[in-house]
Amino acid sequence: MSLDGVEIFTNSSGSHHELRKLNTRIDLIREATLKAGGIYLYANQQGCDGDRLYYDGSCMIVINGRVVAQGTQFSLRDVEVVTATVDLEEVRSYRTSRSRAMQAKESTPYHRIEVSISLSSNPEDVNPMVGPSKEIEFKYHLPEEEIALGPACFLWDYLRRSRQAGYFLPLSGGIDSCATAVIIHSMCRLVDQAIKTGDNPQVLTDLLRIAGEEEDSDWRPKDPQEIARRIFHTAYMGMKVNSSADTRARARDLGKAIGSYHLNFDIDTVVSAVIALCTAVTAFTPKYKMYGGTSVSNLALQNIQARLRMVLAYMFAQLLPTVRGRTKPGSLLVLGSANVDESLRGYLTKYDCSSADINPIGAISKTDLKRFILWAGKGFDMPLLQSFIDAPPTAELEPITDDYTQSDEVDMGMSYNELSMYGRLRKADKLGPYGMWRKLLHEWGNMLSPQEIYEKTRSFFWYYSINRHKMTTVTPAYHAEQYSPDDNRFDLRPFLYPSFDFAYRKIERTIKAMGTAGMTRPEGAEKNE
């Protein structure tokens, strides 16, 4: 089109947000206008699409590879307009400096439609003192800032459009529910900022309705914590033996710092009632493995706790607005907090607290969440978040003893860093067992033997395939990663997998052909770990 003389290009886009995606988007636009010259007007949707996606705006005006105007990537506004003054002569001059005349001569002309209007004024009517807009430095957010702002804007859009009374979050004292709570804190900060600046009155109107106030109410929040006290509810649902004092204290302190309406209670009586019912019906009393039970009964006891928390979460979400004196319609939306790596591995209980109305972190990796919490500790002036980083991940579904505390990574048989690698290779690189093993040889070959890498690869695909069915009922999650395992929209794969025997035999033959090298770690591997 540029070869045929087109000088202004418009792109009415519908590009959704993914972490680190904006860099690719701007590079493509800059490259196109650097190569061909021209004025590029980029418009994009902004806000929740009514599903799992958030469209992240970032409208811009680019001329000959130079950005002269940029809109926000994340905002509570429904509409945003950016303008710039451009000089068409700059485009024409830019194009004459390129060897393009012969290409233009050979190009197929586009059909032109003559209209009786003009987009420009007569030359004598132009104010010569008005110059073109200067180039600006494009603003990129850190991935940690993207996590703070993208899901926060999405959740505000989701809440106001659902016309409910707020959010309810089971707060476990671990890093995942902590990240979800901090995202809500970020949402409250954005709402508070919009109200104080006064440039988006719709935000105040929506907040008054969500908080159960009348339209003409003179209530105005003093800070983000006051907003949270009205619309955000958290609960620590512990067990006397299984839950630690540390997680209970972290949940309490975080709720206080954010300003949520926080509940702290134990669910032992409810769990005991369910176990007593099982014993009365079957004459069998399930026990934890450490007390002589089987692996099956050990897992069943953990699942009872996890599923009861989901039931209780929905009960409190429905009743808390009434308990607190709300007279207008509306209940609370339940938030989930299972990260993308746990979903990929299947390290969650079907219909437990991972089952919710919406999950802000369901497509964000554990490694990114840790970086986000570290950033938020300084960015939001919340030093207590460091304690969540320092604490080892644990489900706290088994009794704590002097010499045993349940560990997520031990239970999973793999680390969160490994899971992130598996996820990207499986989805983004589209690799099966053999291709993943070959790739991991290059990534981990300086630390592990080919046989050890094979065992890790096989372990991942075993757990991934047997737990894939859990993704058929997974809570809708904010889409943020290319390797999201969301079955309902993004990752349409079977939930009943055949065996991978052919791929495994191929790997085993390759390792056998390596001889002793296939079973031996490289020299210095211990130092590289």
XYZ file of N, CA and C in Angstrom, residues 49-282:
702
model
N -13.618 -8.199 28.028
C -14.469 -8.539 26.882
C -15.695 -9.355 27.303
N -15.938 -9.489 28.602
C -17.040 -10.325 29.061
C -16.642 -11.778 29.184
N -15.362 -12.052 29.002
C -14.860 -13.416 29.102
C -13.513 -13.386 29.822
N -12.558 -14.159 29.374
C -11.287 -14.291 30.078
C -10.238 -13.273 29.642
N -10.520 -12.514 28.600
C -9.511 -11.630 28.027
C -9.661 -10.201 28.522
N -8.512 -9.516 28.598
C -8.503 -8.078 28.857
C -7.763 -7.412 27.706
N -8.416 -6.443 27.081
C -7.796 -5.703 25.987
C -7.090 -4.486 26.571
N -5.808 -4.376 26.225
C -4.952 -3.451 26.955
C -4.619 -2.160 26.202
N -5.528 -1.664 25.412
C -5.402 -0.323 24.861
C -4.080 -0.060 24.186
N -3.322 0.903 24.733
C -2.023 1.312 24.187
C -2.155 1.880 22.775
N -3.198 2.679 22.554
C -3.319 3.330 21.250
C -2.101 4.224 21.027
N -1.732 4.410 19.781
C -0.522 5.177 19.505
C -0.559 5.754 18.096
N 0.264 6.762 17.877
C 0.468 7.357 16.562
C 1.964 7.283 16.284
N 2.301 6.652 15.164
C 3.704 6.444 14.801
C 3.937 7.009 13.406
N 5.013 7.748 13.215
C 5.365 8.279 11.904
C 6.812 7.927 11.596
N 6.993 7.201 10.512
C 8.331 6.808 10.059
C 9.147 6.139 11.169
N 8.477 5.299 11.954
C 9.150 4.564 13.018
C 9.283 5.299 14.323
N 8.814 6.545 14.384
C 8.904 7.352 15.604
C 7.537 7.454 16.263
N 7.468 7.139 17.547
C 6.213 7.250 18.296
C 6.042 8.707 18.726
N 4.901 9.301 18.352
C 4.648 10.699 18.714
C 3.458 10.849 19.658
N 2.724 9.764 19.906
C 1.617 9.800 20.873
C 1.343 8.387 21.352
N 1.012 8.266 22.637
C 0.742 6.961 23.235
C -0.344 7.082 24.288
N -1.288 6.150 24.255
C -2.322 6.082 25.275
C -1.920 5.118 26.377
N -2.739 5.022 27.411
C -2.446 4.122 28.519
C -2.672 2.670 28.116
N -1.926 1.787 28.744
C -2.127 0.357 28.518
C -3.225 -0.191 29.420
N -3.300 0.326 30.634
C -4.304 -0.131 31.603
C -5.009 1.088 32.179
N -6.324 1.079 32.143
C -7.078 2.244 32.610
C -8.494 1.816 32.969
N -9.127 2.586 33.867
C -10.531 2.348 34.206
C -11.468 3.108 33.276
N -10.922 3.900 32.368
C -11.756 4.654 31.432
C -12.376 3.731 30.391
N -13.571 4.082 29.940
C -14.211 3.329 28.861
C -13.674 3.761 27.499
N -13.321 5.038 27.362
C -12.838 5.578 26.086
C -11.631 6.463 26.364
N -10.641 6.378 25.515
C -9.464 7.233 25.630
C -9.049 7.678 24.228
N -8.744 8.956 24.082
C -8.375 9.522 22.790
C -6.992 10.158 22.902
N -6.107 9.878 21.958
C -4.815 10.552 21.888
C -4.716 11.265 20.551
N -4.024 12.384 20.524
C -3.875 13.177 19.301
C -2.412 13.563 19.113
N -2.076 13.894 17.892
C -0.742 14.383 17.560
C -0.833 15.201 16.286
N 0.085 16.108 16.111
C 0.188 16.880 14.879
C 1.291 16.260 14.031
N 0.952 15.905 12.794
C 1.908 15.245 11.906
C 2.033 16.033 10.609
N 3.153 15.861 9.953
C 3.435 16.557 8.691
C 3.575 15.525 7.586
N 2.653 15.545 6.632
C 2.702 14.576 5.537
C 3.974 14.716 4.715
N 4.529 15.914 4.707
C 5.760 16.114 3.933
C 6.901 15.282 4.506
N 6.858 15.001 5.807
C 7.896 14.157 6.397
C 7.831 12.745 5.830
N 6.622 12.264 5.566
C 6.463 10.937 4.977
C 7.011 10.926 3.561
N 6.661 11.942 2.787
C 7.125 11.992 1.396
C 8.633 12.125 1.317
N 9.186 12.967 2.185
C 10.633 13.130 2.205
C 11.318 11.834 2.622
N 10.757 11.142 3.615
C 11.338 9.891 4.112
C 11.374 8.839 3.011
N 10.312 8.804 2.213
C 10.218 7.770 1.182
C 11.170 8.030 0.015
N 11.478 9.273 -0.266
C 12.386 9.550 -1.378
C 13.810 9.126 -1.070
N 14.111 8.915 0.194
C 15.464 8.510 0.567
C 15.647 6.999 0.487
N 14.615 6.290 0.093
C 14.688 4.837 -0.021
C 14.664 4.431 -1.506
N 15.308 3.334 -1.802
C 15.299 2.841 -3.177
C 13.996 2.094 -3.409
N 12.970 2.847 -3.799
C 11.638 2.247 -3.894
C 10.933 2.594 -5.191
N 11.541 3.424 -6.035
C 10.843 3.875 -7.242
C 10.506 2.732 -8.180
N 11.466 1.839 -8.416
C 11.199 0.710 -9.317
C 10.147 -0.224 -8.731
N 10.190 -0.452 -7.389
C 9.170 -1.301 -6.765
C 7.794 -0.667 -6.890
N 7.729 0.638 -6.701
C 6.437 1.326 -6.810
C 5.886 1.238 -8.229
N 6.778 1.325 -9.196
C 6.348 1.255 -10.611
C 5.743 -0.102 -10.938
N 6.293 -1.162 -10.332
C 5.837 -2.522 -10.640
C 4.657 -2.968 -9.774
N 4.329 -2.207 -8.721
C 3.271 -2.646 -7.801
C 1.895 -2.498 -8.432
N 0.971 -3.348 -7.984
C -0.409 -3.288 -8.456
C -1.143 -2.144 -7.766
N -1.738 -1.220 -8.503
C -2.411 -0.078 -7.866
C -3.686 -0.503 -7.142
N -3.962 0.155 -6.041
C -5.202 -0.083 -5.304
C -6.319 0.768 -5.899
N -7.536 0.272 -5.823
C -8.683 1.010 -6.329
C -8.929 2.241 -5.470
N -9.087 3.373 -6.086
C -9.305 4.627 -5.372
C -10.747 5.080 -5.514
N -11.269 5.616 -4.420
C -12.630 6.154 -4.418
C -12.533 7.655 -4.190
N -12.954 8.429 -5.148
C -12.914 9.884 -5.034
C -14.123 10.366 -4.220
N -13.878 11.232 -3.249
C -14.956 11.800 -2.440
C -14.829 13.321 -2.443
N -15.925 13.977 -2.185
C -15.959 15.442 -2.273
C -15.649 16.097 -0.932
N -14.715 15.530 -0.188
C -14.293 16.125 1.071
C -12.771 16.120 1.119
N -12.219 16.891 2.019
C -10.776 16.945 2.184
C -10.437 16.824 3.658
N -9.415 16.056 3.949
C -8.982 15.883 5.327
C -8.028 16.993 5.770
N -7.566 17.789 4.847
C -6.616 18.845 5.178
C -7.165 20.200 4.772
N -6.623 21.229 5.371
C -7.031 22.595 5.056
C -6.245 23.118 3.858
N -6.691 24.246 3.344
C -5.925 24.906 2.293
C -4.590 25.364 2.869
N -3.524 25.296 2.072
C -2.195 25.670 2.595
C -2.158 27.046 3.222
N -2.907 28.008 2.644
C -2.853 29.363 3.179
C -3.585 29.500 4.514
N -4.409 28.479 4.856
C -5.144 28.531 6.132
C -4.386 27.864 7.277
N -3.265 27.272 6.982
C -2.503 26.556 8.005
C -1.615 27.533 8.765
N -1.652 27.403 10.101
C -0.808 28.252 10.932
C 0.627 27.737 10.873
N 1.541 28.480 10.293
C 2.920 27.985 10.151
C 3.647 27.832 11.489
N 3.082 28.406 12.554
C 3.721 28.300 13.862
C 3.432 26.963 14.551
N 2.447 26.235 14.016
C 2.106 24.927 14.592
C 3.017 23.871 13.971
N 3.863 23.271 14.781
C 4.800 22.270 14.283
C 4.351 20.854 14.601
N 4.970 19.883 13.976
C 4.609 18.484 14.247
C 4.999 18.068 15.658
N 4.287 17.083 16.177
C 4.570 16.572 17.527
C 5.952 15.918 17.569
N 6.641 16.098 18.686
C 7.960 15.527 18.853
C 7.874 14.042 19.198
N 8.933 13.345 18.899
C 9.013 11.927 19.265
C 9.041 11.784 20.778
N 8.347 10.774 21.284
C 8.328 10.508 22.709
C 8.934 9.133 22.968
N 9.400 8.928 24.196
C 9.898 7.614 24.587
C 8.715 6.734 24.973
N 8.599 5.598 24.315
C 7.450 4.730 24.555
C 7.529 4.163 25.971
N 6.400 4.183 26.653
C 6.320 3.704 28.034
C 5.959 2.224 28.066
N 6.869 1.431 28.598
C 6.605 0.012 28.821
C 6.470 -0.237 30.316
N 5.540 -1.110 30.673
C 5.429 -1.537 32.063
C 6.291 -2.771 32.287
N 6.870 -2.877 33.467
C 7.518 -4.112 33.855
C 6.475 -5.227 33.926
N 6.869 -6.491 33.715
C 5.897 -7.584 33.864
C 5.211 -7.571 35.229
N 5.950 -7.171 36.275
C 5.356 -7.094 37.608
C 4.265 -6.026 37.657
N 4.495 -4.903 36.959
C 3.473 -3.852 36.896
C 2.278 -4.312 36.076
N 2.535 -5.075 35.035
C 1.431 -5.612 34.228
C 0.521 -6.496 35.071
N 1.130 -7.320 35.948
C 0.322 -8.175 36.830
C -0.477 -7.324 37.811
N 0.114 -6.225 38.270
C -0.579 -5.357 39.224
C -1.735 -4.612 38.564
N -1.585 -4.233 37.300
C -2.561 -3.340 36.665
C -3.571 -4.065 35.782
N -3.109 -5.033 34.979
C -4.021 -5.707 34.061
C -5.168 -6.427 34.764
N -4.870 -7.412 35.634
C -5.951 -8.086 36.360
C -6.774 -7.139 37.231
N -6.155 -6.066 37.758
C -6.899 -5.106 38.591
C -7.966 -4.402 37.774
N -7.605 -3.932 36.586
C -8.596 -3.290 35.714
C -9.673 -4.283 35.281
N -9.245 -5.509 34.984
C -10.183 -6.560 34.593
C -11.190 -6.833 35.708
N -10.705 -6.934 36.949
C -11.585 -7.254 38.076
C -12.572 -6.123 38.357
N -12.125 -4.877 38.188
C -13.061 -3.762 38.378
C -14.148 -3.796 37.310
N -13.766 -4.036 36.070
C -14.735 -4.132 34.980
C -15.707 -5.283 35.241
N -15.164 -6.412 35.685
C -15.975 -7.603 35.956
C -16.970 -7.327 37.084
N -16.507 -6.639 38.123
C -17.353 -6.387 39.285
C -18.485 -5.419 38.959
N -18.165 -4.323 38.307
C -19.202 -3.320 38.033
C -20.218 -3.821 37.012
N -19.765 -4.661 36.082
C -20.701 -5.167 35.077
C -21.548 -6.321 35.609
N -21.042 -7.044 36.597
C -21.830 -8.124 37.200
C -22.854 -7.590 38.199
N -22.676 -6.329 38.634
C -23.601 -5.655 39.542
C -23.730 -6.407 40.878
N -22.583 -6.921 41.366
C -22.567 -7.598 42.657
C -21.968 -6.678 43.718
N -21.843 -7.189 44.941
C -21.509 -6.339 46.097
C -20.028 -6.343 46.448
N -19.206 -7.099 45.729
C -17.790 -7.124 46.049
C -17.199 -8.493 45.821
N -16.024 -8.712 46.427
C -15.292 -9.962 46.250
C -15.059 -10.644 47.599
N -14.984 -11.990 47.528
C -14.633 -12.806 48.695
C -13.442 -13.676 48.310
N -12.423 -13.712 49.158
C -11.221 -14.491 48.876
C -10.838 -15.358 50.064
N -10.766 -16.691 49.901
C -10.147 -17.532 50.934
C -8.654 -17.217 51.001
N -8.204 -16.690 52.121
C -6.836 -16.218 52.273
C -6.065 -17.215 53.130
N -5.156 -17.958 52.496
C -4.513 -19.085 53.178
C -3.230 -18.709 53.898
N -2.678 -17.550 53.616
C -1.371 -17.201 54.165
C -0.240 -17.607 53.254
N -0.570 -18.187 52.077
C 0.436 -18.548 51.082
C 0.569 -17.475 50.020
N 1.514 -17.687 49.114
C 1.850 -16.634 48.163
C 0.787 -16.455 47.078
N 0.051 -17.523 46.724
C -0.935 -17.407 45.655
C -2.127 -16.549 46.068
N -2.734 -16.876 47.210
C -3.861 -16.049 47.662
C -3.378 -14.660 48.053
N -2.122 -14.559 48.499
C -1.535 -13.246 48.778
C -1.489 -12.413 47.506
N -1.047 -13.009 46.390
C -0.972 -12.290 45.122
C -2.349 -11.822 44.677
N -3.354 -12.676 44.836
C -4.719 -12.286 44.472
C -5.185 -11.110 45.321
N -4.906 -11.151 46.626
C -5.303 -10.061 47.515
C -4.600 -8.757 47.145
N -3.325 -8.844 46.785
C -2.577 -7.637 46.415
C -3.110 -7.063 45.100
N -3.556 -7.906 44.197
C -4.175 -7.417 42.953
C -5.453 -6.647 43.272
N -6.252 -7.149 44.233
C -7.436 -6.399 44.654
C -7.024 -5.069 45.281
N -5.939 -5.073 46.047
C -5.427 -3.814 46.613
C -5.056 -2.846 45.497
N -4.442 -3.358 44.454
C -4.100 -2.519 43.299
C -5.364 -1.956 42.652
N -6.400 -2.783 42.546
C -7.683 -2.313 42.006
C -8.231 -1.169 42.847
N -8.199 -1.327 44.166
C -8.706 -0.279 45.053
C -7.879 1.006 44.923
N -6.593 0.868 44.702
C -5.742 2.046 44.494
C -6.138 2.783 43.213
N -6.406 2.033 42.161
C -6.819 2.657 40.903
C -8.156 3.370 41.048
N -9.083 2.726 41.766
C -10.399 3.341 41.987
C -10.249 4.619 42.816
N -9.451 4.539 43.872
C -9.228 5.698 44.728
C -8.590 6.850 43.948
N -7.635 6.541 43.102
C -6.963 7.563 42.298
C -7.937 8.217 41.321
N -8.784 7.400 40.669
C -9.745 7.942 39.702
C -10.754 8.864 40.381
N -11.177 8.507 41.609
C -12.137 9.334 42.339
C -11.499 10.661 42.742
N -10.266 10.623 43.204
C -9.609 11.839 43.676
C -9.243 12.789 42.540
N -8.870 12.254 41.388
C -8.571 13.131 40.256
C -9.840 13.681 39.624
N -10.939 12.931 39.726
C -12.221 13.410 39.219
C -12.365 13.391 37.718
N -11.427 12.779 36.996
C -11.507 12.793 35.534
C -12.332 11.646 34.966
N -12.852 10.786 35.840
C -13.688 9.680 35.375
C -14.817 9.465 36.379
N -15.857 10.311 36.328
C -16.935 10.245 37.333
C -17.682 8.917 37.355
N -17.593 8.144 36.276
C -18.286 6.859 36.232
C -17.763 5.915 37.314
N -16.490 6.048 37.670
C -15.895 5.173 38.691
C -16.588 5.382 40.033
N -16.819 6.636 40.415
C -17.506 6.913 41.683
C -18.936 6.409 41.643
N -19.599 6.607 40.518
C -20.980 6.117 40.379
C -21.035 4.607 40.577
N -20.111 3.905 39.959
C -20.076 2.443 40.080
C -19.745 2.019 41.509
N -18.799 2.716 42.143
C -18.411 2.344 43.502
C -19.572 2.530 44.477
N -20.305 3.613 44.359
C -21.440 3.844 45.257
C -22.470 2.723 45.113
N -22.727 2.305 43.902
C -23.693 1.225 43.683
C -23.182 -0.084 44.245
N -21.899 -0.407 44.003
C -21.323 -1.656 44.498
C -21.321 -1.686 46.020
N -21.009 -0.552 46.648
C -20.942 -0.476 48.111
C -22.306 -0.384 48.770
N -23.373 -0.356 47.978
C -24.729 -0.307 48.532
C -25.172 1.083 48.936
N -24.491 2.120 48.456
C -24.861 3.495 48.772
C -25.901 4.012 47.769
N -26.624 5.064 48.181
C -27.559 5.716 47.275
C -26.786 6.555 46.247
N -27.425 6.845 45.130
C -26.762 7.601 44.071
C -26.309 8.977 44.545
N -27.093 9.593 45.442
C -26.757 10.942 45.917
C -25.983 10.915 47.241
N -25.432 9.753 47.601
C -24.677 9.638 48.852
C -23.453 10.559 48.824
N -23.139 11.134 49.987
C -21.954 11.992 50.081
C -20.741 11.224 50.604
N -20.849 9.872 50.698
C -19.699 9.078 51.135
C -18.599 9.109 50.090
N -17.396 9.404 50.523
C -16.234 9.377 49.650
C -15.107 8.663 50.400
N -14.511 7.667 49.812
C -13.441 6.944 50.505
C -12.216 7.825 50.709
N -11.574 7.670 51.864
C -10.375 8.465 52.154
C -9.124 7.822 51.563
N -9.127 6.495 51.402
C -7.951 5.795 50.901
C -8.377 4.441 50.329
N -7.464 3.722 49.692
C -7.808 2.409 49.127
C -8.302 1.417 50.173
N -7.777 1.524 51.406
C -8.199 0.594 52.461
C -9.676 0.763 52.800
N -10.187 1.996 52.756
C -11.604 2.204 53.047
C -12.478 1.610 51.948
N -11.994 1.659 50.708
C -12.723 1.002 49.619
C -12.757 -0.496 49.853
N -11.603 -1.060 50.233
C -11.534 -2.502 50.476
C -12.451 -2.921 51.613
N -12.549 -2.105 52.651
C -13.412 -2.464 53.784
C -14.872 -2.605 53.360
N -15.251 -1.931 52.310
C -16.639 -1.997 51.860
C -16.898 -3.109 50.846
N -15.889 -3.479 50.047
C -16.177 -4.381 48.921
C -15.294 -5.633 48.894
N -14.326 -5.766 49.802
C -13.412 -6.909 49.764
C -13.455 -7.657 51.088
N -13.693 -8.980 51.007
C -13.834 -9.821 52.192
C -12.869 -10.997 52.082
N -12.169 -11.281 53.164
C -11.218 -12.396 53.181
C -11.496 -13.281 54.392
N -11.044 -14.527 54.289
C -11.256 -15.473 55.399
C -10.126 -16.481 55.446
N -9.589 -16.692 56.639
C -8.633 -17.766 56.882
C -9.417 -18.929 57.481
N -9.489 -20.039 56.730
C -10.247 -21.212 57.167
C -9.258 -22.304 57.541
N -8.862 -22.332 58.802
C -7.787 -23.198 59.242
C -8.251 -24.505 59.857
N -7.250 -25.311 60.199
C -7.444 -26.539 60.973
C -6.494 -26.476 62.163
N -6.969 -26.869 63.337
C -6.168 -26.708 64.558
C -4.828 -27.427 64.469
N -4.791 -28.616 63.867
C -3.564 -29.406 63.811
C -2.789 -29.147 62.522
N -3.492 -28.956 61.420
C -2.832 -28.861 60.115
C -2.319 -27.462 59.798
N -2.941 -26.434 60.354
C -2.589 -25.054 60.011
C -1.586 -24.494 61.006
N -0.647 -23.742 60.493
C 0.395 -23.186 61.360
C 0.011 -21.793 61.838
N 0.621 -21.400 62.942
C 0.401 -20.041 63.453
C 0.955 -18.999 62.496
N 1.990 -19.378 61.734
C 2.609 -18.424 60.805
C 1.657 -18.054 59.672
N 1.025 -19.056 59.049
C 0.120 -18.743 57.938
C -1.100 -17.970 58.434
N -1.573 -18.322 59.620
C -2.725 -17.614 60.186
C -2.372 -16.137 60.413
N -1.186 -15.900 60.968
C -0.758 -14.519 61.243
C -0.533 -13.742 59.946
N 0.068 -14.396 58.944
C 0.302 -13.700 57.670
C -1.009 -13.291 57.018
N -1.995 -14.193 57.057
C -3.302 -13.870 56.476
C -3.947 -12.700 57.219
N -3.886 -12.736 58.541
C -4.470 -11.658 59.351
C -3.782 -10.318 59.071
N -2.470 -10.327 59.040
C -1.720 -9.082 58.843
C -1.938 -8.515 57.439
N -2.015 -9.397 56.447
C -2.253 -8.914 55.084
C -3.643 -8.315 54.952
N -4.646 -8.988 55.540
C -5.997 -8.433 55.512
C -6.056 -7.059 56.145
N -5.334 -6.885 57.247
C -5.319 -5.585 57.929
C -4.645 -4.522 57.071
N -3.510 -4.876 56.432
C -2.780 -3.910 55.613
C -3.586 -3.473 54.396
N -4.333 -4.397 53.822
C -5.123 -4.074 52.631
C -6.436 -3.401 53.008
N -6.944 -3.734 54.199
C -8.202 -3.140 54.649
C -9.407 -4.023 54.446
N -9.207 -5.305 54.175
C -10.348 -6.189 53.911
C -11.125 -6.485 55.191
N -12.384 -6.893 55.025
C -13.203 -7.404 56.130
C -12.789 -8.856 56.307
N -12.003 -9.132 57.360
C -11.326 -10.419 57.483
C -11.954 -11.302 58.552
N -12.143 -12.582 58.212
C -12.630 -13.594 59.149
C -11.516 -14.588 59.429
N -11.468 -15.089 60.657
C -10.454 -16.055 61.055
C -11.146 -17.149 61.870
N -11.242 -18.345 61.317
C -11.939 -19.420 62.031
C -11.389 -20.771 61.590
N -11.716 -21.814 62.372
C -11.300 -23.184 62.065
C -12.486 -23.991 61.568
N -12.189 -24.992 60.744
C -13.249 -25.805 60.147
C -13.227 -27.239 60.679
N -12.553 -27.474 61.799
C -12.412 -28.835 62.336
C -13.759 -29.502 62.565
N -14.720 -28.766 63.103
C -16.013 -29.383 63.425
C -16.709 -29.892 62.167
N -16.598 -29.129 61.085
C -17.255 -29.536 59.833
C -16.535 -30.744 59.238
N -15.206 -30.723 59.250
C -14.434 -31.858 58.731
C -14.723 -33.114 59.545
N -14.744 -32.974 60.857
C -15.021 -34.132 61.713
C -16.404 -34.702 61.451
N -17.373 -33.830 61.185
C -18.736 -34.295 60.900
C -18.784 -35.132 59.620
N -18.040 -34.706 58.594
C -18.024 -35.464 57.342
C -17.339 -36.817 57.540
N -16.223 -36.825 58.284
C -15.524 -38.083 58.549
C -16.408 -39.025 59.372
N -17.120 -38.477 60.353
C -18.027 -39.294 61.166
C -19.136 -39.883 60.309
N -19.626 -39.114 59.343
C -20.657 -39.635 58.433
C -20.114 -40.804 57.620
N -18.887 -40.654 57.107
C -18.261 -41.740 56.338
C -18.141 -43.005 57.196
N -17.707 -42.826 58.435
C -17.545 -43.982 59.329
C -18.887 -44.635 59.639
N -19.924 -43.815 59.848
C -21.247 -44.350 60.162
C -21.822 -45.148 58.994
N -21.540 -44.711 57.773
C -22.097 -45.369 56.586
C -21.297 -46.612 56.208
N -19.954 -46.528 56.320
C -19.103 -47.602 55.788
C -18.404 -48.428 56.861
